[in-house]
PDB file of C-alpha atoms in Angstrom:
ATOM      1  CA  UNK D   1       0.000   0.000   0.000  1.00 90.00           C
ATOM      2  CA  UNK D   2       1.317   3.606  -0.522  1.00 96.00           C
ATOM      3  CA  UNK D   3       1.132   5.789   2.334  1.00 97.00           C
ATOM      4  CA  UNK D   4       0.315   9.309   0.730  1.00 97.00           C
ATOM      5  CA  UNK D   5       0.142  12.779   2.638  1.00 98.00           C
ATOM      6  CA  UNK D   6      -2.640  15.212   2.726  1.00 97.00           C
ATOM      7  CA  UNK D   7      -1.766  18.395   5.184  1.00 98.00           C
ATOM      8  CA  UNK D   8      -2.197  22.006   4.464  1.00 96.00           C
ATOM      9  CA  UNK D   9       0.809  22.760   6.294  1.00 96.00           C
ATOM     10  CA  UNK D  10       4.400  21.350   6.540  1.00 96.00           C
ATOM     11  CA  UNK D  11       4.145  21.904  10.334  1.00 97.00           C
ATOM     12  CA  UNK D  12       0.777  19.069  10.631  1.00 96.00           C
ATOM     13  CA  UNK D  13       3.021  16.788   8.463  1.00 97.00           C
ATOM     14  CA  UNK D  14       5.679  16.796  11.032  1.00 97.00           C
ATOM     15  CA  UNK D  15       3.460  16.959  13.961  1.00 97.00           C
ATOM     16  CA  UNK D  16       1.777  13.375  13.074  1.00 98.00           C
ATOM     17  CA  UNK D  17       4.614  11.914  11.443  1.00 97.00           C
ATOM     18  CA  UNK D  18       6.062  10.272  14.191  1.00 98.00           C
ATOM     19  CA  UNK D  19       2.656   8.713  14.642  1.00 98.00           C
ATOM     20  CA  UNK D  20       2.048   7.824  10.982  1.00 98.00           C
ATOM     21  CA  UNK D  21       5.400   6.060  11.362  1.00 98.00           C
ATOM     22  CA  UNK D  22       4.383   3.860  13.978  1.00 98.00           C
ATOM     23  CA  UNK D  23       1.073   3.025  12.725  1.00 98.00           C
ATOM     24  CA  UNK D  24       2.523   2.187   9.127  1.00 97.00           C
ATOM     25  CA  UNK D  25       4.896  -0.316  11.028  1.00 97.00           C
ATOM     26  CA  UNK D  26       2.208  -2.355  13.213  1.00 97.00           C
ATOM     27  CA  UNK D  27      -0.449  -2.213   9.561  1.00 97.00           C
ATOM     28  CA  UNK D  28       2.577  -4.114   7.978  1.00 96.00           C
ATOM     29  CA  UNK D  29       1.915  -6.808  11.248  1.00 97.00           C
ATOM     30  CA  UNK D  30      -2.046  -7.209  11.176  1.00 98.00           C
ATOM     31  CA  UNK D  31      -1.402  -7.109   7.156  1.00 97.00           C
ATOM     32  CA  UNK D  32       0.157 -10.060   7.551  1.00 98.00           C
ATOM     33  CA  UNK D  33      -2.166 -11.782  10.269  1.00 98.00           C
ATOM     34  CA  UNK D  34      -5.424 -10.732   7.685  1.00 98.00           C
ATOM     35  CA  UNK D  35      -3.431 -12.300   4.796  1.00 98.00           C
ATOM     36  CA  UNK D  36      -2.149 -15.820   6.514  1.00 98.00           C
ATOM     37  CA  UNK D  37      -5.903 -16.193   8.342  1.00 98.00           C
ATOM     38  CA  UNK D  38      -8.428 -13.701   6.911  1.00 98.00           C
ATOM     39  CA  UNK D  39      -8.509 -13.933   3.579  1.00 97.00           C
ATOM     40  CA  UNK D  40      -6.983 -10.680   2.797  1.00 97.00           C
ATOM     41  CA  UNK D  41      -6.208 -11.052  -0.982  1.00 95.00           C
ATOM     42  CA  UNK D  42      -6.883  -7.465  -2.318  1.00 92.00           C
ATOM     43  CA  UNK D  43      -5.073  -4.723  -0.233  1.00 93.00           C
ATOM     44  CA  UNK D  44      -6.303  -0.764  -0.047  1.00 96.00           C
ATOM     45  CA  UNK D  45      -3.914   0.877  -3.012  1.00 96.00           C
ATOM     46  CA  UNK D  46      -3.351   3.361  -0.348  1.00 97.00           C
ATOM     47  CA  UNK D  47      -3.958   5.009   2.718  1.00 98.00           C
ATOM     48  CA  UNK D  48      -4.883   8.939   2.951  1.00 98.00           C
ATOM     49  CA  UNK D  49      -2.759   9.708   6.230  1.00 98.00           C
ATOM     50  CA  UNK D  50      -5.012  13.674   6.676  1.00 98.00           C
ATOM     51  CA  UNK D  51      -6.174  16.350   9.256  1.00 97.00           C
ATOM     52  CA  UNK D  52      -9.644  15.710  11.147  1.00 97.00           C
ATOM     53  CA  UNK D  53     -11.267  18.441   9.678  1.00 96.00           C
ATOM     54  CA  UNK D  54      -9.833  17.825   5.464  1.00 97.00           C
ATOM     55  CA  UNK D  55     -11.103  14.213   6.098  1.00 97.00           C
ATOM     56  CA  UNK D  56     -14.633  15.592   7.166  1.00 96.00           C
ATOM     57  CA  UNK D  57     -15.043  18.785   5.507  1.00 96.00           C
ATOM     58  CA  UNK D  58     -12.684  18.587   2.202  1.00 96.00           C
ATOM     59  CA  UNK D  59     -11.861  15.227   1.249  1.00 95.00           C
ATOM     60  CA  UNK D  60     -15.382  14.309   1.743  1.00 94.00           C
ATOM     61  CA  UNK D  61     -18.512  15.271   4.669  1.00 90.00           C
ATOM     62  CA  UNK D  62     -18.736  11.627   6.637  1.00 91.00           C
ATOM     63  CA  UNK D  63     -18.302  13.395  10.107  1.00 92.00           C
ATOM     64  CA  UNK D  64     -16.061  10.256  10.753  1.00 95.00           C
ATOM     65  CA  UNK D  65     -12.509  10.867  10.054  1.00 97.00           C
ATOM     66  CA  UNK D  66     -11.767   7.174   9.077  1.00 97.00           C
ATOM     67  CA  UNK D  67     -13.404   5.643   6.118  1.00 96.00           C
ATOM     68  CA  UNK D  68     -12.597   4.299   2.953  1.00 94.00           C
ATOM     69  CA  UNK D  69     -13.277   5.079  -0.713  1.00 90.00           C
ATOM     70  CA  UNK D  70     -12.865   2.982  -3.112  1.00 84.00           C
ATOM     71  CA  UNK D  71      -9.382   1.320  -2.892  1.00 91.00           C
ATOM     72  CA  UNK D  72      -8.443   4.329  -1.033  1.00 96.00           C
ATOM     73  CA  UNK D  73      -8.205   4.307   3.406  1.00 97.00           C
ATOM     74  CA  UNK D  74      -8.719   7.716   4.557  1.00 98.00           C
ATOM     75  CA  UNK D  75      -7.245   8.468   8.210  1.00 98.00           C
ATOM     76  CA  UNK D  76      -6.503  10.934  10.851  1.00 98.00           C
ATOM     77  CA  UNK D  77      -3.617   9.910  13.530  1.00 98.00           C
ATOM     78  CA  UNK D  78      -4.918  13.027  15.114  1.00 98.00           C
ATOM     79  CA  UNK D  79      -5.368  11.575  19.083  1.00 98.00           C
ATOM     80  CA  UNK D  80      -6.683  14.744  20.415  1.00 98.00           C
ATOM     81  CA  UNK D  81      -9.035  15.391  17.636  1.00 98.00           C
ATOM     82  CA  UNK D  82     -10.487  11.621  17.929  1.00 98.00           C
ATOM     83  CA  UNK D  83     -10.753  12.606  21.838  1.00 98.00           C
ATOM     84  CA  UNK D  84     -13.057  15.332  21.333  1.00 98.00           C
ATOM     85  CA  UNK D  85     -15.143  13.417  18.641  1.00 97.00           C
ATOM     86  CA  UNK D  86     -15.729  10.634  20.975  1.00 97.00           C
ATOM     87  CA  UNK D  87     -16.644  12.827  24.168  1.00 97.00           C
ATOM     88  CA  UNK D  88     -18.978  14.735  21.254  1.00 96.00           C
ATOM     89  CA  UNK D  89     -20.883  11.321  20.650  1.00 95.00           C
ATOM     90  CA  UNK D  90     -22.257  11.478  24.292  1.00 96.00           C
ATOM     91  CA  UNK D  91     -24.803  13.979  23.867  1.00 94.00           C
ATOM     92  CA  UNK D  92     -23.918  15.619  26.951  1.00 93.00           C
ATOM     93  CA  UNK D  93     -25.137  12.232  28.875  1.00 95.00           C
ATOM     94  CA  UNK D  94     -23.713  12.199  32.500  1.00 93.00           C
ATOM     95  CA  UNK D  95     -21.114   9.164  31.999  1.00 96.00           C
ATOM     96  CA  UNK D  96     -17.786  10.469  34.513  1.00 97.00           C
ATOM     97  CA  UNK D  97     -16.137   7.474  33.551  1.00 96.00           C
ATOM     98  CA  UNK D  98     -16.635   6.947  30.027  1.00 98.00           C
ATOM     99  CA  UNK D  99     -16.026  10.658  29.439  1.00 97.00           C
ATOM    100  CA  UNK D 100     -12.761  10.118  31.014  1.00 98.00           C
ATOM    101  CA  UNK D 101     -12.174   6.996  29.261  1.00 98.00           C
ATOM    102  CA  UNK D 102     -12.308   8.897  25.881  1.00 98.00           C
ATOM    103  CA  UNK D 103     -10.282  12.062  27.719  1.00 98.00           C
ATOM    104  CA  UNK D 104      -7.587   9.649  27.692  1.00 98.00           C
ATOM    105  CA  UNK D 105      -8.345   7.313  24.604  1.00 98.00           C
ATOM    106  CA  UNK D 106      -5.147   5.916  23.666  1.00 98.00           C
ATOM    107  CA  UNK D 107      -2.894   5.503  20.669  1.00 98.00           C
ATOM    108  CA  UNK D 108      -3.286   1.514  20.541  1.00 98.00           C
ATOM    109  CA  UNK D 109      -7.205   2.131  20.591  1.00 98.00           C
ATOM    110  CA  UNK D 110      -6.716   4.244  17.678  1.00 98.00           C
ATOM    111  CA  UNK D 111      -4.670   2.318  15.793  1.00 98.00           C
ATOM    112  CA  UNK D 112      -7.491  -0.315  15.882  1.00 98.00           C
ATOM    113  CA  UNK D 113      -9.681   2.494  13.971  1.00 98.00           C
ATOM    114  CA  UNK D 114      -6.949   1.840  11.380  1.00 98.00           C
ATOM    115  CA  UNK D 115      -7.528  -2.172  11.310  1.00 98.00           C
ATOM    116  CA  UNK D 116     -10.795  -1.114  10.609  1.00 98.00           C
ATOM    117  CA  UNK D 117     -10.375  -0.043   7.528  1.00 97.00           C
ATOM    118  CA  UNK D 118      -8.170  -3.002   6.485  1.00 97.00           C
ATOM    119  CA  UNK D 119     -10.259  -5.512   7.468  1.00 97.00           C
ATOM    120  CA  UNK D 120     -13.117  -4.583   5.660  1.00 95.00           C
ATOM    121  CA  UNK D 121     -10.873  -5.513   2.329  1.00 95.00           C
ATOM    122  CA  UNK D 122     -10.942  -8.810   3.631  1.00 96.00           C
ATOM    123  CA  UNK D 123     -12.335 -11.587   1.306  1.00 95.00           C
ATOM    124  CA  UNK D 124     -14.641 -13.595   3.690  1.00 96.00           C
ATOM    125  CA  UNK D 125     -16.938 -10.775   3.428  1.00 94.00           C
ATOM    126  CA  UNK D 126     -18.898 -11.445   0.329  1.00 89.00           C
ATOM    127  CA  UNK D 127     -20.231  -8.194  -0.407  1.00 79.00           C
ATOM    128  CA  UNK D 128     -18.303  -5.995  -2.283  1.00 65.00           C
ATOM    129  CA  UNK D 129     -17.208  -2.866  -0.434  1.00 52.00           C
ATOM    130  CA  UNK D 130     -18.587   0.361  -2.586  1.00 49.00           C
ATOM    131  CA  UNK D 131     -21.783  -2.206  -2.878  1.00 54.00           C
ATOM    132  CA  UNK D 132     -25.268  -1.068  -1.518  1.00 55.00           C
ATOM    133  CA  UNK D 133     -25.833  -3.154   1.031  1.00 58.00           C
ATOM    134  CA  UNK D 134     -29.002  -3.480   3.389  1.00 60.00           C
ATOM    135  CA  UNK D 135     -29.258  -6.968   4.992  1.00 67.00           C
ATOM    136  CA  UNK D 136     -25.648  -7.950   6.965  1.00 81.00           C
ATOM    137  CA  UNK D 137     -24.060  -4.846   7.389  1.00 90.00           C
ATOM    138  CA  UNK D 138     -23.735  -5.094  10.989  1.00 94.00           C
ATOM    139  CA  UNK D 139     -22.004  -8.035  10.341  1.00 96.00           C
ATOM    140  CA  UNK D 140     -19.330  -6.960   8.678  1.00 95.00           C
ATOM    141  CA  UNK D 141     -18.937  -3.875  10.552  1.00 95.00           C
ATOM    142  CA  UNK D 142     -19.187  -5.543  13.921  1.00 97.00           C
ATOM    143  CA  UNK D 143     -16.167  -7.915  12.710  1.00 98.00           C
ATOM    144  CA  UNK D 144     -14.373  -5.050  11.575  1.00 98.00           C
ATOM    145  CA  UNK D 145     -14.290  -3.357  14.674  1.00 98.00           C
ATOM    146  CA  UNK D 146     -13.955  -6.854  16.875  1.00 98.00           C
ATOM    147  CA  UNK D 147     -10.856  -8.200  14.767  1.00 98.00           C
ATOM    148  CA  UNK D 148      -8.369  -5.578  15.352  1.00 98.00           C
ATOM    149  CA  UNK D 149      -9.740  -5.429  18.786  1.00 98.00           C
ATOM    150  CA  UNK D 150      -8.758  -8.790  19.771  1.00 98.00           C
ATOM    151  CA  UNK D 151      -5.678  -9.132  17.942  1.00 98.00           C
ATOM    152  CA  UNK D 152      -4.031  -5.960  18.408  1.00 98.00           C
ATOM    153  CA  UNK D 153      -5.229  -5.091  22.207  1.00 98.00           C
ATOM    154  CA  UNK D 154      -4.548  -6.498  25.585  1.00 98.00           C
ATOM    155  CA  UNK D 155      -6.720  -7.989  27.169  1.00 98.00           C
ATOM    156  CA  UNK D 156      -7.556  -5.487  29.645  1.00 98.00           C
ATOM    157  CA  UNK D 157      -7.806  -2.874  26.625  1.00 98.00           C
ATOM    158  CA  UNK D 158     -10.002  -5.101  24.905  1.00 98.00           C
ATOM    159  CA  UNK D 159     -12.263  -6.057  28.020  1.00 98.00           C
ATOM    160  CA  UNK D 160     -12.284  -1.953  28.916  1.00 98.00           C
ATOM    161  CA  UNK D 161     -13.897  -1.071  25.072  1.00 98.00           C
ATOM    162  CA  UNK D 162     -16.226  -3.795  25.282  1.00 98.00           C
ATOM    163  CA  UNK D 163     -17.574  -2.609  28.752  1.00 98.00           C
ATOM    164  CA  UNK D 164     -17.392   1.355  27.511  1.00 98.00           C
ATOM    165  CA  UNK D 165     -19.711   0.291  24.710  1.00 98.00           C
ATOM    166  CA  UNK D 166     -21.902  -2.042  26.114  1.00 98.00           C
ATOM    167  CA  UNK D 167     -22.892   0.674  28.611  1.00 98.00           C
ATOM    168  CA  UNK D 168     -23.307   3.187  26.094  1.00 98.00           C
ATOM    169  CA  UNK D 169     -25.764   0.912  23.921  1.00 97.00           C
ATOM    170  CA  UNK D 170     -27.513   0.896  26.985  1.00 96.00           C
ATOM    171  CA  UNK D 171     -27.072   4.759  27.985  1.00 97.00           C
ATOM    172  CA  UNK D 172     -29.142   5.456  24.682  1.00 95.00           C
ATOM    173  CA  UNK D 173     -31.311   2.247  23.404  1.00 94.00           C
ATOM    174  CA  UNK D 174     -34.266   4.412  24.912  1.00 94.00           C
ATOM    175  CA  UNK D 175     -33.154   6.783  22.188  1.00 91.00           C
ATOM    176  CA  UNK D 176     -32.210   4.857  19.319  1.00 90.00           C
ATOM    177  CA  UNK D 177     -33.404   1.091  20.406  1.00 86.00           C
ATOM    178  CA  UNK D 178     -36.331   1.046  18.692  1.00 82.00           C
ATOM    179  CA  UNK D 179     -34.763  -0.066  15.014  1.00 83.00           C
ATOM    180  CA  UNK D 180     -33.618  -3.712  14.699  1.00 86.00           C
ATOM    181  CA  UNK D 181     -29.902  -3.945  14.176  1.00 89.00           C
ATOM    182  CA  UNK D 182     -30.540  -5.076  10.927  1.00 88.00           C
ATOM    183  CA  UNK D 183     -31.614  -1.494   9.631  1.00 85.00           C
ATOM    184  CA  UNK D 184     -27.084  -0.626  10.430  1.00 83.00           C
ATOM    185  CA  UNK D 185     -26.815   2.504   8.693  1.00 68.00           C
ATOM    186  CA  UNK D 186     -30.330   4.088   8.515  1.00 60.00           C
ATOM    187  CA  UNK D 187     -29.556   6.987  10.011  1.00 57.00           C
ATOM    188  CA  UNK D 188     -26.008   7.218   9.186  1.00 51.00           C
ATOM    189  CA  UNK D 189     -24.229  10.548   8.092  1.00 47.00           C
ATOM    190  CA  UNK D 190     -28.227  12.124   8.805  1.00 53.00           C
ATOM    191  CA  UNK D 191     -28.816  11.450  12.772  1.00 68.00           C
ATOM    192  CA  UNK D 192     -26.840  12.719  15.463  1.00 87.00           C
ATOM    193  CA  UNK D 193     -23.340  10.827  16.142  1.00 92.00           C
ATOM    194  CA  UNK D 194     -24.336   8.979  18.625  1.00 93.00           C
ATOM    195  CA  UNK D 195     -27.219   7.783  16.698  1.00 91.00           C
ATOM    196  CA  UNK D 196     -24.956   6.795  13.932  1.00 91.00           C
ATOM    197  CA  UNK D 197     -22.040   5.171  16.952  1.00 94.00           C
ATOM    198  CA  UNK D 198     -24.790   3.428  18.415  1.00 94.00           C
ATOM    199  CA  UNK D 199     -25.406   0.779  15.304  1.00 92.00           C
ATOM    200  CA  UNK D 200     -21.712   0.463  15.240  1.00 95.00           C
ATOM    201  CA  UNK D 201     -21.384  -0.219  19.438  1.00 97.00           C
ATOM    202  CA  UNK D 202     -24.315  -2.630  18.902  1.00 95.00           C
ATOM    203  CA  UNK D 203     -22.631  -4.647  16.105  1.00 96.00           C
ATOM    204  CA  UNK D 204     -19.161  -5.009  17.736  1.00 98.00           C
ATOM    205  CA  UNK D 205     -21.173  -7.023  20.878  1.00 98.00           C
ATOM    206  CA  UNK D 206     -23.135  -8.907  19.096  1.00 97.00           C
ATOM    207  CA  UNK D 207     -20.347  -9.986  17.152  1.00 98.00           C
ATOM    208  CA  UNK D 208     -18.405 -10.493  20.057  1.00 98.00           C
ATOM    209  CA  UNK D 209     -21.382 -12.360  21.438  1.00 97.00           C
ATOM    210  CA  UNK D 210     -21.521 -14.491  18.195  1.00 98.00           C
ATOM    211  CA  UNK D 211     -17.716 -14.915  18.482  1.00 98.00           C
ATOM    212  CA  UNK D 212     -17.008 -15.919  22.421  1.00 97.00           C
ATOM    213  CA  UNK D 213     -20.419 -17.289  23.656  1.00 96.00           C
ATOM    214  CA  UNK D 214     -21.909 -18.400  20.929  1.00 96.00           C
ATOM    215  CA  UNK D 215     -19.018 -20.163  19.136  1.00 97.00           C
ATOM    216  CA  UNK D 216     -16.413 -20.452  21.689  1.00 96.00           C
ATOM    217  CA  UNK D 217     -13.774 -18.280  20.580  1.00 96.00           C
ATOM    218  CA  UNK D 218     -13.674 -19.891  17.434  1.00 98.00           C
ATOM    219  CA  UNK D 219     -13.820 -16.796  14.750  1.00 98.00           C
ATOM    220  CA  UNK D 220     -14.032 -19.319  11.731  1.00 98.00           C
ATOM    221  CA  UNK D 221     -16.662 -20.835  12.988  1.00 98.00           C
ATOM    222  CA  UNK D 222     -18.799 -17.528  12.722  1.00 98.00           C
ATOM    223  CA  UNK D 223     -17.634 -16.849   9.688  1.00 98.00           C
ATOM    224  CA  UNK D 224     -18.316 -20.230   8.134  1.00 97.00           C
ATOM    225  CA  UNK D 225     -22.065 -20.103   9.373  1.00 97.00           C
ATOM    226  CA  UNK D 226     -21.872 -16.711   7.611  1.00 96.00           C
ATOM    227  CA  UNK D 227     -20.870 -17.931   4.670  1.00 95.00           C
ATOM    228  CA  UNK D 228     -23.672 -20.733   4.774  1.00 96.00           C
ATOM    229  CA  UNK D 229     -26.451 -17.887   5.326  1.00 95.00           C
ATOM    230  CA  UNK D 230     -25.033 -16.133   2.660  1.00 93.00           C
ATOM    231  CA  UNK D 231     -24.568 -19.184  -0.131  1.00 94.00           C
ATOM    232  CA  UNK D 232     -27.918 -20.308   1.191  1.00 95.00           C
ATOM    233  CA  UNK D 233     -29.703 -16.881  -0.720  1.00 93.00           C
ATOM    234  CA  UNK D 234     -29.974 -14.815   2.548  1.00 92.00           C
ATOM    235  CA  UNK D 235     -33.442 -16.264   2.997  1.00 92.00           C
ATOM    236  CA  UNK D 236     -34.105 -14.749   6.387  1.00 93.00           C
ATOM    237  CA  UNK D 237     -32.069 -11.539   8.143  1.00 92.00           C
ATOM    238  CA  UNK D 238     -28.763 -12.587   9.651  1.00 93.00           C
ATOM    239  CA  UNK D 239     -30.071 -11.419  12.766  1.00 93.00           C
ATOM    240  CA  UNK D 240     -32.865 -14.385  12.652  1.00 94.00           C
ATOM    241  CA  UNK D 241     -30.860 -17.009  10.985  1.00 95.00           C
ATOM    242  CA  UNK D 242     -28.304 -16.279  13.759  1.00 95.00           C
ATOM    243  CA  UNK D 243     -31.148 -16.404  16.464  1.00 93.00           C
ATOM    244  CA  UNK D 244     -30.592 -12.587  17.703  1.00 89.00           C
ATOM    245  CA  UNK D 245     -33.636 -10.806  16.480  1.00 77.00           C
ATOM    246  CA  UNK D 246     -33.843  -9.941  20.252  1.00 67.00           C
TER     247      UNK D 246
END
């Protein structure tokens, strides 16, 4: 992949490229992992390494400054801007902890924003990428966010997220509850961001409830009863041929 630079000043550049540096050097790592046991045949051409606000208000207007297009990975290393996004998706909601959680979000957390992006190039997702897709989104994006999570964190990191999110889903399902998790991405890019974090905090635990209740740890496993859903015509939702409507 090509690691390409998009600052309007020298001065960003070499403010985040110390942390550019170390991210590029752990992606070659989880590369590798997604490529030996994930399936990862077709790589990103390249990765967008940009301020918060070009990735959100030039480059394009997802208020998410991670995302890809295309081929193409879009990402800010900014820490302190991804600090203030995630204390903005709170709504002001009286959560001490969490908010200082997310004062001090850390650079391994981001990085997993990163592994994201990559593992949604992986081939054991059927749907193409830049494909509409309405019926096992959550899927994919609840993977993407619980792969890099358990292969890139400590356990205590990874056990911390999960318990900051499942809290959260709870903090605003009066709010936003009412739409099955099949329906990830209604309100994307239109709602409020926590309306739109909330389908992604929802997919990464049921995913992680698919992956270490439901299938004891074993990740293939889930994906191989994916794959049979999928082969099978998609027939029912995921979330009822997986039992989880509830």
């Amino acid at each position: 992949m090509k690691h390409i630079y998009a600052f309007e000043k020298i001065a960003d550049y070499e403010k985040f490229e110390p942390v550019i540096k170390r991210f590029s050097e752990w992606l070659e790592g989880y590369e590798q992992t997604l490529t030996q046991d994930f399936a990862l045949t077709d790589k990103p051409k390249g990765i967008v390494w940009t301020s918060a606000e070009l990735a959100t208000s030039v480059l394009s207007d997802i208020p998410i400054p991670a995302y890809t297009n295309k081929d193409i990975v879009y990402m800010s290393p900014d820490l302190d801007a991804w600090r203030k996004l995630f204390i903005q998706q709170l709504d002001g909601k009286e959560l001490p902890h969490i908010r200082a959680f997310y004062e001090n979000y850390s650079e391994n957390h981001l990085f997993t924003i990163v592994g994201h992006e990559l593992t949604h190039h992986s081939d054991l997702f059927p749907d193409e990428f830049d494909e509409e897709r309405d019926d096992s989104i959550w899927f994919e994006e609840g993977m993407c966010e619980y792969l890099p999570r358990k292969l890139l964190l400590s356990k205590v990191e990874f056990d911390k997220i999960t318990a900051v999110e499942r809290e959260l889903v709870d903090a605003f399902t009066p709010q936003y509850g009412g739409r099955s998790i099949d329906e990830f991405g209604s309100s994307s890019y239109q709602g409020s961001l926590s309306s739109i974090m909330f389908d992604y905090w929802r997919s990464f635990l049921a995913v992680t409830y698919l992956v270490e209740q439901r299938f004891g740890h074993d990740i293939q496993a889930v994906f191989a009863e994916y794959r049979r859903w999928h082969e099978a015509g998609r027939k029912v939702s995921l979330t009822a041929y997986f039992g989880m409507e509830q």
